[in-house]
Every structure is written in C-alpha cells, then in structure tokens.
Amino acid sequence: MRYNPSEIEKKWQKFWDERNSFEPSENKTLPKKYILSMFPYPSGRIHMGHVRNYAIGDALARYWRKRECNVLHPIGWDAFGMPAENAAIKHGVHPKKWTYENIEYMRKELSSLGLSFSKEREFATCDPLYTKYEQAFFIDMWNRGLVYRKKGHLNWCPHDMTVLANEQVIDGKCWRCDTPIVQKEMHQYYIKITDYADELLEDLKKLEGGWPPQVIAMQRNWIGKSVGLEFSFLLDEESRKKSGFESFEVFTTRPDTICGVTYAAVAPEHPLVKALVENGLLDETTKEKIERMCRMPARERNIAEKEGVPLGIYALHPITGEKVPVWAANFVLMEYGSGAVMAVPAHDTRDYAFAKKYGLPIRYVVFPESGELPENEAYTEDGIVKGCGEFDGLKGQQARDAIIEWFEKKGLGKKVINFRLKDWGVSRQRYWGAPIPMVHCPKCGVVPQKKELLPVTLPDDVEITGEGNPLDHHPTWKFTKCPVCGGDATRETDTLDTFVQSSWYFLRYTTPRKYWEEVAFTKEDANYWMPVDQYVGGIEHAILHLLYARFFTKVLRDLGYVDVDEPFKRLLTQGMVLKDGAKMSKSKGNVVDPDALIEKYGADTARLFILFAAPPTQELEWNDSAVEGAFRFLKKLYDRAMKVESCGEMPRIDHKSLQKSEKDARRKVYEALLRGEEVYTERFTFNTLIAACMEALNALDRQKNPKVWQEGMWILLNLLEPVVPHICWELSEKLFCRANFGEIGTKDEVFEVESVKMGVSINGKPRAQIEVAPDASKEQILEAARKAASKWVEGKTIVKEIVVPNKLVNIVVK
RNA sequence: GCGGACGUGGUGGAAUUGGUAGACACGCCAGACUUAGGAUCUGGUGCCGCAAGGUGUGGAGGUUCAAGUCCUCUCGUCCGCACCA
C-alpha cells in the first residue's frame, strides 16, 4: 500500500464531519482551552497566510484535546466591509450574495485542510442576529456616555467615499486602497476609547510574557502617554487688546527648561491666529503665509522645513515676567495638547532649528552634570538647572516636580497627562456594514432605537454605484418613527466601522448556538471560556484590532457582560509567507495557491511544510523542493508504519536487553516526546518538534526490533497528529485502534546509557573525544581525557582541569 | 529621531540555564537499483589545506577555564511610530 493522501484525507474529513468530532463540551467543570486564530475576511479564496494561521491554531487545539482539555476552537467570518461593495460596483453582484458565496467557497477550502473547528459555533458578522447584539452594545454605550456625536475634521478617503479612523490612515493614505486622504468636516459618532487610555496602557503589563514585546511596545507607543505641566501664557496688555484673548494654554513635558523660553509658538490653525486675522491685525504677506501653512497636509508638514511668522503679539513669562514674542509655526500641531507650545531653543531640537532660522535668542538653563554643552545644537538631555532663581541646582525629574508644584501652588498651572490616542470615530458612509441604531427626531434630537426593535437591518433593494451613501439614497428605508415621541423621524444612515464587529466576536463563540436567539453570549459561558488562551494572527493587527478588542472587553466588563479585563492571554504573531523574498500578491505574480498544493500533495504535506520551514513567528520563504521534502517524509512515515505490527496497547520493553541501535532509537523517540511537550505548551517552534520526529524515525530505521518500532510509531503518531492529522488518524486506526491518542508519559530508563561521549578541549579548543561510564569519577574522566589528548599535554604544565559532567573536559596547559 | 526585532554553511533553519557550532531538511556531489524516472536506497558535503592542521556564528574589543549565547562599542537588515511639545 502506498501513501495516498487524497483518499486518506477525504476519508477522515468525512469521519470528523459526520461525528461532529470537534464540538466543545458544555460541562464547565472540565479544564478549558480556548484556541483562536483570527477570523478571515471572506475575500474569495484562502491564501498561504490563512494556511499558516490555521495550521498553527489547529495544531494547538488538537494537542490540548489529547491532553483531555475541553477545547473551544471556533471559526467565523469578518464579513462586512468595502470589498463586497466594490464587487457590487464592478460586477453588479449584491454584497450579501457576494459575501455569502465567498464564505461558502472558503469554508470548503478550509475544510480541505482538515481543521478541527467547531462547526456549530460558526457565524458571519453580517448575520442580522450578530448585528442585533452589536447594536444593543452600541446603545448601552450611548446610554453610558461612551458614545458621542461631534462635528470635526475627519480623514476622508475620496476613493472609498468614507471616513477613516486615525488608525486606518497609513502614511497619509487609505489603509485599503492607498488613496491619499483629505480632511473633511462632518458629523460622526465617536466611541470614548480615551476614557480607557490609562487602563489600556496599564494593563499591557499583564500581557508581558504572553504577548510579543514588539506588539506591547507598539500599543504603548500608540496610546502615547506623556506627563507634564500645563499652564497659561498671559498676553501683555497691548496684545490682549489687539487679539481679545487673555491668554493661551501650553503643555510641556520639560518644565525644568522653562526659564529658557525665548518665544512661544502656536499652530497655524490656532484660534488666536484666527482672531488676529479676523481683527485685521495681520498684513497680507503674513496672512498668506499662514494660509499656506494651514493648507499643507500633515504628512507634508512633517518633512517640510520649519517655518513660521511672528504674530506681533507678546506673552509674559510666568516666572520671570519677561515679554516673549508669539509666533505661528508649522511644526506645532493643533490636534495635540492645546495647539500651542512654549519654545526653548536651547533644549529642544525643533525650537532650536526654528530659532536659528529666524534669529531668535537661545538661552541655556540646563547643564550636563559633567562635560560640556554641545556646540551648535540643543542640549536635550536631563541636567542641572542654572539661571532659574529658586530652582537652580535641581536636576531632571526633581526640577520638573518642583516647578510643577510651584505652578500648582500659585494657581498658574497644573500637572497634566496627555495621550496621543484619539477617540474612535466609527461612522462609515457605506452600505455593507451594521447600521448605527440611532434615530434623528426633529423634536427629541438624536436618540437610540428601542432595543426590542433591534436589529436595524439593511434593506436588500439598494443601488450601489460607489457614489455617496446607498442607505441615504434609498427611497424609504430611512423614514421611521421616533422611539421616544412616536413622531416622524429618520434613521441614521451611517454604518459602523467593521472593526467594531471584530472587537467582540471572540465572546460570541463562547455560548452555544442554541442560545444565540436570546443572548449575545451568557456571562457564565464567557467567564468559563475567557480569556482566549492562545490567539494567533498576523502582526498587521498589532494596533488596530488588538487595541479595539481590548477596549471593547473592558467596556463590556463595565457594562456587566463579562468579568475579564483582557481578552487574549497569549498572542502569537505569525510571520508572513514570502515567495522570492516578497509578500505573495497577485500583482507580483508570485502567488502559490493552497488549493493546487493540496490537490497535488494533500493537506498534511501543506501543513507539515508550513510548520517545518520556519518558526511560526518568523517570515517563511516558500520553497517548492522543500515541500517535496515534506511529502517525502510523510511517504516514509507511511511506508515504515505499514511494516509495523498492530497492537492494542503500548508494548512493554525490557530496555536493558536491547542492542545499542535499539536503545538509541528509543532514546530519540522519547527525546521527541519531551520536545513535543515544550513545543506545544510553551515555545511553538513546531519546526524543532518535526525535526526531532524525523530524527526519531531515522533512528528507528537503523534497527529492526518490532517492539521498538511499535512503541516508536505509537509515540510519533501521537506527537505528529496535531500537525498532520489525516495520516496519523489513518495509521493510528490501522495499528493501534487510535488507543495511542492520549497523554503519554516519559520513561527515565531510555535516557540511561552505558557510556557517555565527552569532548576534550585543551585551552578551550576541542581536541579529542573520550567515552566513559556514566558513573565515572572525576579522576577517571580526567585520566581518560589526559590520555586521549596526550599529544597536546605532553611537555606542558597542567594549570587547571574542568569537568562538565556528560559534556566535556577542558584542560588548561602552559 | 524614538521604540522593537534580527544578523549562524550554497538555502530554510538547530544549538532552552555560557559547555564538542551547523541538528533536521532543501540543494549539490558520488554510488546502488532500474528500460526509464522529478521514484527508492547508501555515502559525502561550513571554509582553507594533499595532509597534519588552521579557521569559522555581521565587525572590533571585553568578561570567563570555556562565548552564537553575557557586557561595551560598531556596522547592516526588517518592522512600527514620528515636528506628540
């Protein structure tokens, strides 16, 4: 019998399917493992990234099932979003049809990989039943004051005709279609993620050890907490009269440098500037310069040269009372802090460059503890304050604290914490999304829909042209009654950002399908299964999805739906799959199609290759001949297994009576077993486990003892089942009636050896090898070592001798 | 600029607490079997050298009996953020 993957794989997939083999138990007294690979967007076909993602998750799920855990390993579909609408525009297919057909097709593709998903708990986020609860959460959040509506400058993608969150703007371009973003002013709904900024930051500590440091760092950076002093810059009397402003606020993280302030700078969009323009106090060229600065998009501003104009007004230094000029400058951002800064050219590189360009004074007030001030640049390090009256002599944090205290005592300013994180704008002017369940009533204003009327569903009869919002253009959909007064009203026509759906889908899975009509999920179920024990997905979600999901979990906790603080205990970020050094993409023409691969070699070969070629967190370079190698291993495994006699339990072997090659084989097998434990539970370096299994099979091949073969296969098939399930079920069924699929304990006897090989080094250089009894004394070992290395020892004085048991001997000679 | 990851044969990668660097696999070379094979099997394969030996984990120092692993500096690659006050 030759290895025939397509036959074996069909057989077992059918077997698993018919028996619903992978449904979790509802018995909550069992130890649980929640293993989750990020759910896919139903784009049409799976790609190698999916294969990798689900091969990793499936291996872990299958492993824990063997350890007698209750395993939740679900799959679903992140099904709302723009590609469905783009398909509608291009090909005239309805987004719903396009999406569900894609799901149908991709489900088949995934099932051909033999993944052990719970079929029962699968759903798509575009299912109205999912929308229903999402809308209910939104209303809960609105009622809690966590959602608000605001008119503001928004990132607008002219191609997709929609608003984007800051997180969705990459290099000033749309994250989806790469179109440059423009600023547009409009109303939209915001979720107050900033209310949770501190907790989102603090709780990153809880994730240390479980999440990659890189992802934690990226989130920390994105939240961007900075502590400093906020104070008012009073304007001098004349400037007050001119502008109608008393003062303006500034924020600084370096109050210790405050006495080095020689000017102040405000953003070109600052209200103070507007007032001066409106009062006709600026000449034409100044106004022109300001307008030009305002027009320049943010991403160009940060590469442009520092530029600014004096506004002809003066502020009073809060400590010295000195008059300092106020400038409008292109490097000051309106969106951060108060849109104005105190400028200390001596201790800030930006302020320095600006001061040099416009000939503004530079005054050093912080000096290094040792050494000299740098020449021709700002000194930005901490140091000792000099030239600042009562604060002289203080250094670094000490000085900062003292100065903040001084401001607070005098009531001139206060300690303030600023975050870079902005509230999450969730309105999208699109059709294929969850409708925002709000109603605009001429009498009652903007009010939430009644919960018993949820879900607010999408109308099917829409025309999708790519221009404007189809829901807004629909002839009847938006007309409704006000849930408060019952009068005529209109529905909100914006839909929710798709990241809202992916922010809680992992909670939906925790409750069995039969309850889905009544609840989003039960608290009991969520508390049993959460947090996800192992989450697996791409690094590209390091900020967006993972931050929103963490935030949502905390909000739902505060709303009383669940008790956990963090949704994902451990996170594994898989590397990309590359071909010819580049990410696989249609445009580059370097795509390897998973279907074709499975067709040719089978799912087990695909899974084996993808887990063997590189550790899961690293990039994986595609290599056709290495795929061939993976296939070869499976053929060999199958061929050798066919020669093993079947048995119902693990054979008992008298280890002492075995020949050396037989003992070696057993040792290799048990080494693989130990490696398996650590790979599946801690390290996830499946490549090393597979290598250990290959070594074990090679070692088994060098001996002929039928019992050693039986035991070896018993263990290897158990170890490899999570990676290559089909072939392992087939062979285990044939040989052991699958009795080998439980937990297997190690055996100390196989690691006992008659002799150990040790290296002998002279002055650290490996020179010879000795073989000694495992219980040999230090003296015996040294004697053997001196003899073996006599060539290098003769005529020299031995200075020192080190024996590392079972490893090596190092003799130091002179 | 800030933050993070990484650098080992022709290639992917092993080496978990410092202890014989290069496991396992790909590729390549030689051989066996075969009508043939992109099949299978055996042996070899870091580099220099006929050999003895030397040398070798991006580079330079250091700690140590011993460094891919620890420390300092440096070069390079990749990723994220970025005029954030």
Short mmCIF file of C-alpha atoms in Angstrom, two decimals, chain A residues 229-234 249-250 317-319 404-414:
data_model
loop_
_atom_site.label_atom_id
_atom_site.label_comp_id
_atom_site.label_asym_id
_atom_site.label_seq_id
_atom_site.Cartn_x
_atom_site.Cartn_y
_atom_site.Cartn_z
CA LEU A 229 2.87 70.84 33.01
CA GLU A 230 0.02 72.77 31.50
CA PHE A 231 -0.05 76.48 32.14
CA SER A 232 -1.48 79.69 30.73
CA PHE A 233 0.64 82.16 28.90
CA LEU A 234 -0.78 85.59 29.73
CA GLU A 249 -2.66 77.27 27.20
CA VAL A 250 0.56 75.40 26.57
CA HIS A 317 6.85 84.53 31.01
CA PRO A 318 5.04 83.02 34.03
CA ILE A 319 8.17 83.02 36.21
CA ILE A 404 5.06 71.88 38.61
CA GLU A 405 4.48 72.25 42.34
CA TRP A 406 5.31 75.95 42.13
CA PHE A 407 2.72 76.43 39.34
CA GLU A 408 0.08 74.48 41.24
CA LYS A 409 0.65 76.47 44.44
CA LYS A 410 0.36 79.77 42.62
CA GLY A 411 -2.66 78.53 40.67
CA LEU A 412 -0.90 79.25 37.40
CA GLY A 413 -0.83 75.76 36.01
CA LYS A 414 -1.18 72.07 36.79
#
